[in-house]
Coordinates of C-alpha atoms in Angstrom, one line a residue:
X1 CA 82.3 106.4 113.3
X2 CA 81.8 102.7 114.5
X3 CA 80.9 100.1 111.9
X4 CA 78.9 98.7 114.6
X5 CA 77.8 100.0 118.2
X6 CA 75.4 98.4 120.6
X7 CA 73.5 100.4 123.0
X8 CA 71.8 98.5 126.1
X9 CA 71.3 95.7 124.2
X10 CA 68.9 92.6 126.0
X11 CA 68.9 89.8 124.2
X12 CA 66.8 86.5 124.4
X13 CA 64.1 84.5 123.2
X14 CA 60.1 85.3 123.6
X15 CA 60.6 88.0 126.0
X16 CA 63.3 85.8 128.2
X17 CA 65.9 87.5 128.8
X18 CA 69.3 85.6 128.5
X19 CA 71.8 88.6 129.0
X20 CA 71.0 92.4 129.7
X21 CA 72.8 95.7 129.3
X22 CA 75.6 94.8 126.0
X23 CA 77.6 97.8 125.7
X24 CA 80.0 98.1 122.8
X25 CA 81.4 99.3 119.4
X26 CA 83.4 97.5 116.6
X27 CA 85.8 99.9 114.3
X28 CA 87.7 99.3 111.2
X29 CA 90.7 97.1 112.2
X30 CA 89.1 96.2 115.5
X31 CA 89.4 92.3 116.3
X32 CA 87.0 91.5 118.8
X33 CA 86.8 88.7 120.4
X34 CA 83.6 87.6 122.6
X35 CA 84.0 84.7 125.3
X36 CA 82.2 83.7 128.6
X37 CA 80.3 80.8 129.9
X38 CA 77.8 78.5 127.7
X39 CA 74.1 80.0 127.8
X40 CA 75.5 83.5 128.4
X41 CA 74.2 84.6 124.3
X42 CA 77.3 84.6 122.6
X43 CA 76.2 82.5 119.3
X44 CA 73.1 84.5 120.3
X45 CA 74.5 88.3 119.5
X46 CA 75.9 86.6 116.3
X47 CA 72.5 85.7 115.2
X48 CA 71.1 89.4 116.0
X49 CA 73.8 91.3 114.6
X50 CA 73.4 89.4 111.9
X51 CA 69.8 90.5 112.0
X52 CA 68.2 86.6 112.3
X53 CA 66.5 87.3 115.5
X54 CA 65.4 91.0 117.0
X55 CA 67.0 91.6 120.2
X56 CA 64.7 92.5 123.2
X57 CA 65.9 96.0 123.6
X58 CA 68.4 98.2 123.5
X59 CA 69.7 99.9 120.0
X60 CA 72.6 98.0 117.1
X61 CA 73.8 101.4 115.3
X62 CA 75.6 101.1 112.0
X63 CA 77.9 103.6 110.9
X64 CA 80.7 104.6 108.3
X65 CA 78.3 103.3 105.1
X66 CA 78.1 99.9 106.3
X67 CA 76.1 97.7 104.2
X68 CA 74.0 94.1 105.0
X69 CA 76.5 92.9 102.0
X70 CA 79.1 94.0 103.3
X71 CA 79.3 91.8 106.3
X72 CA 80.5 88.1 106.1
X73 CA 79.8 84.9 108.3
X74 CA 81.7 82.0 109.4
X75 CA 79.0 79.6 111.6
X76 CA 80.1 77.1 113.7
X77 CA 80.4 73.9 111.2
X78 CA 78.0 70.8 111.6
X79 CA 78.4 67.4 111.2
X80 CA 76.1 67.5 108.0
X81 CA 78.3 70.9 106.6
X82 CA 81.5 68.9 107.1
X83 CA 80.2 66.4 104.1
X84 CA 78.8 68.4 101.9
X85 CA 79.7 67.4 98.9
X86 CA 80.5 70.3 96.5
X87 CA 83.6 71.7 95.0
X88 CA 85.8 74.1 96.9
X89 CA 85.4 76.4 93.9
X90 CA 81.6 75.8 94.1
X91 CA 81.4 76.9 98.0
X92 CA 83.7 80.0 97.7
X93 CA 81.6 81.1 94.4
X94 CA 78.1 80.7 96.5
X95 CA 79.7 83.5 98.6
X96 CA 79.0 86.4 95.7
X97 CA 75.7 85.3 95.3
X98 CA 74.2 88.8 96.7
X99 CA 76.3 90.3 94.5
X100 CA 74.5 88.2 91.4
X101 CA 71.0 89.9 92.4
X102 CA 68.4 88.2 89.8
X103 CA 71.4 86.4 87.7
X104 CA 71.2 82.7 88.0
X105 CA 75.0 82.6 86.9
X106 CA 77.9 84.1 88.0
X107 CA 79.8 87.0 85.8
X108 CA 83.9 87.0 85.3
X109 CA 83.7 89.6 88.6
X110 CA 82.8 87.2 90.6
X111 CA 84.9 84.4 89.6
X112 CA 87.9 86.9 89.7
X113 CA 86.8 87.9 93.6
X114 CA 86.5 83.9 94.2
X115 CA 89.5 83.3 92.6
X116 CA 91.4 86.2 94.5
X117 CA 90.2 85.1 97.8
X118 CA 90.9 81.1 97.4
X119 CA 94.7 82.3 96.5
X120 CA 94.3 84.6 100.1
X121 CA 93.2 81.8 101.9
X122 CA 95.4 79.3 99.7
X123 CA 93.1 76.5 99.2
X124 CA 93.2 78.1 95.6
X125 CA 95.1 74.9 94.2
X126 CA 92.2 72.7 96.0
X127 CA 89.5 74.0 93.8
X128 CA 88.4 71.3 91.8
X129 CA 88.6 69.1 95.4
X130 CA 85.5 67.8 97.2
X131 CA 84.8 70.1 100.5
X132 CA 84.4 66.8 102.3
X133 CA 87.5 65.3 101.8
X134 CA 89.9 68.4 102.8
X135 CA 91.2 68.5 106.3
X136 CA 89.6 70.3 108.9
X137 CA 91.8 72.9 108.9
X138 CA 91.4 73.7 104.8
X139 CA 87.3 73.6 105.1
X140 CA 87.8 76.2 107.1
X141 CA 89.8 78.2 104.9
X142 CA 87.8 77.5 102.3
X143 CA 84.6 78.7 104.6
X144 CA 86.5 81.5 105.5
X145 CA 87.3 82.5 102.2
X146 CA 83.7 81.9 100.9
X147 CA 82.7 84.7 104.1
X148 CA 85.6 86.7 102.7
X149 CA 83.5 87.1 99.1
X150 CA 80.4 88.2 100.6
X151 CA 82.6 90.7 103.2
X152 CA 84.3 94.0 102.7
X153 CA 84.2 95.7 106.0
X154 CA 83.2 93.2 108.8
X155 CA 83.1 89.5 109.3
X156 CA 81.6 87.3 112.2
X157 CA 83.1 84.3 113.6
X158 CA 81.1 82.0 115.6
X159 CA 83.9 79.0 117.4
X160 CA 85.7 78.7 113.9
X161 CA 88.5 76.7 115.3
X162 CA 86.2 73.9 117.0
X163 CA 88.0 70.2 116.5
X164 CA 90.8 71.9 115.1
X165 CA 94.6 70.6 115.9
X166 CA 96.9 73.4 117.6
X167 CA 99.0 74.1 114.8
X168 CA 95.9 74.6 112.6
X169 CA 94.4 76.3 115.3
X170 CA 97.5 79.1 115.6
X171 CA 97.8 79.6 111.1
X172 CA 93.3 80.2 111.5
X173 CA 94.2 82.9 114.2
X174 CA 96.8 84.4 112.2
X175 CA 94.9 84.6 109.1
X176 CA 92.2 86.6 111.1
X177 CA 94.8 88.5 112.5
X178 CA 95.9 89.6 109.1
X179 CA 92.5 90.5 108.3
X180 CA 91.8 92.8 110.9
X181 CA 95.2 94.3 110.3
X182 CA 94.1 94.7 106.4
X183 CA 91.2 97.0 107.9
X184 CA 88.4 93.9 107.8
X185 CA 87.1 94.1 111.4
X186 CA 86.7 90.8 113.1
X187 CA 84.2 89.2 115.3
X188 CA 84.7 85.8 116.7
X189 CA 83.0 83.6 119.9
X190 CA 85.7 81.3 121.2
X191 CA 86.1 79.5 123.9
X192 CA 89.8 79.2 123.3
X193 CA 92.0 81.6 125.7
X194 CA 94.9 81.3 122.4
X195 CA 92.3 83.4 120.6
X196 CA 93.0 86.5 123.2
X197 CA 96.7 86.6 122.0
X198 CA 94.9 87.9 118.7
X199 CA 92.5 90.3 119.8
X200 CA 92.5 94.0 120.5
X201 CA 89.2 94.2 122.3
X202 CA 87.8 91.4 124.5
X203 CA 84.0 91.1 125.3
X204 CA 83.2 89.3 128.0
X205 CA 79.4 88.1 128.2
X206 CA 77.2 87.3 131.7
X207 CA 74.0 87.4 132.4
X208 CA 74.4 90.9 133.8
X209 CA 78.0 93.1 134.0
X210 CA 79.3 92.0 131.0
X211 CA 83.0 93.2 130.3
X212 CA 84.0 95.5 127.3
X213 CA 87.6 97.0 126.6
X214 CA 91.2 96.8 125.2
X215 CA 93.0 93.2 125.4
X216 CA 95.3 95.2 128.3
X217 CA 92.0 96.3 130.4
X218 CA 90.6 92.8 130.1
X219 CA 93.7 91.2 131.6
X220 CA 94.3 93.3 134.3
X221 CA 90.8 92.7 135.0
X222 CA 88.8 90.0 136.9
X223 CA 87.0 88.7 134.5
X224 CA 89.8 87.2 132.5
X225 CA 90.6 85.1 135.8
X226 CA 87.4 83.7 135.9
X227 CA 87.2 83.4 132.2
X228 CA 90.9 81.7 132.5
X229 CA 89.5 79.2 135.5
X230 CA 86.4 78.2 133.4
X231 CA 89.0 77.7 130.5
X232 CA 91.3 75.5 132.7
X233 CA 88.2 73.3 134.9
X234 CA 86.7 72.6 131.4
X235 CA 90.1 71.4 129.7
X236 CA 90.6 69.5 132.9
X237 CA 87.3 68.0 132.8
X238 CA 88.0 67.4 128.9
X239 CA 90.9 64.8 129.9
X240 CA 89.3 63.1 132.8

C-alpha cells in the first residue's frame, strides 16, 4: 500500500479554492516531483500533507504503518534561516527532537543518528562550523541531513535548490536521488526542469486538470511543453 494517497483533494484558504480534484499516491522509492505555475498550491499541498492547514475536501490516506515522525521536511530557506547562528551539529541534533519526547537533552541514540546522517550528507567534518558561514550548497546539506533525522520513510522538499549554483544544484539532486533509491520516498516543488531528470513520477498542478503519472507519461504529454515554455519565458525574463 501507498505511504501516501490523495483522493479529490481541494485545497485553499477560507473556503477559496486554489486548486481542485489532486489525484495521486506516493510509494516507497517513489521520487515525486510536483511543478506548475506560481499560485497553482504547490508550497500549499506541502503545508497540508504535512498537516499545517486542512485541505478543503477530498481524503490524504496513509498507508504501510506510516507515522507523523516518520516524515521529514526541507522548507524553502529564508533570508533570516540562512544566518542563523548555531552549530551545524546543533541544527542536525534539533532534528531528533520528537524522538526526545519529555527529555530536555539528547541520549547517545540520537547523537549516533546525527552523527550518521552528517557523515551521509558529508558536512560531518563541518560540525563545530557556524550554519551561517557555510556555502549555500552545505546549509542545505546540513538542512537536508537535519530532515533526514526526523525521517525514515518520506521526506518533503519544498524549492530546495533556490540560489543555488548548477554544479550544487546537480550533487543536491543526486543526493535525493540516492535517497529515493535507498527506499526514502521523495517529495519536492521545483521550478527547475533539471529536477525531472531525477524523478520517477511528475505532478503537474493547475487550477483544475492537474497531471499525475510516470516521468515517460509526463513527457509525452502536453503539460510538460507548457511546463517547459513557462520554464524557458521565465529564464528569459530572468536575463532581461
Amino acid at each position: 500500500m501507498a505511504y501516501i494517497t490523495c483522493k479529490d483533494l481541494t485545497l485553499g484558504y477560507e473556503g477559496h479554492a486554489i486548486v481542485s480534484d489532486l489525484n495521486f499516491k506516493v510509494s516507497k522509492g517513489d521520487y515525486l516531483c510536483i511543478v506548475g505555475e506560481n499560485g497553482t498550491g504547490k508550497s500549499t499541498l506541502i503545508k497540508t500533507l504535512l498537516h499545517l492547514q486542512d485541505a478543503i475536501s477530498g481524503d490524504i490516506i496513509t498507508g504501510d504503518g506510516l507515522k507523523a515522525y516518520e516524515v521529514g521536511y526541507l522548507p524553502q530557506q529564508t533570508v533570516v534561516q540562512k544566518d542563523f547562528p548555531a552549530t551545524v551539529e546543533e541544527i542536525v541534533l534539533s532534528g531528533t527532537l520528537a524522538k526526545c519526547g519529555w527529555r530536555p537533552f539528547y541520549r547517545k541514540a540520537e547523537k549516533k543518528l546525527a552523527e550518521e546522517k552528517m557523515k551521509r550528507m558529508e558536512v560531518w567534518k563541518l560540525r563545530k562550523s557556524c550554519y551561517r558561514n557555510l556555502s549555500g550548497g552545505q546549509q542545505q546539506r546540513t538542512l537536508l541531513a537535519r530532515a533526514l533525522c526526523a525521517a525514515s520513510k518520506v521526506i518533503l522538499l519544498d524549492e530546495p535548490v533556490t540560489g543555488l549554483d548548477p554544479k550544487v544544484t546537480a550533487e543536491f539532486y543526486q543526493v535525493t536521488k540516492d535517497l529515493s533509491e535507498e527506499g526514502i520516498a521523495v517529495i519536492m516543488v521545483s521550478h527547475d526542469v533539471q529536477a525531472l531528470d531525477y524523478a520517477t513520477h511528475i505532478l503537474h498542478m493547475q487550477k483544475k486538470n492537474s497531471f499525475y503519472g510516470t516521468k515517460e507519461e509526463y513527457m509525452n504529454s502536453d503539460k510538460w511543453k507548457l511546463f517547459k515554455n513557462a520554464e524557458e519565458n521565465r529564464i528569459g525574463g530572468d536575463k532581461k
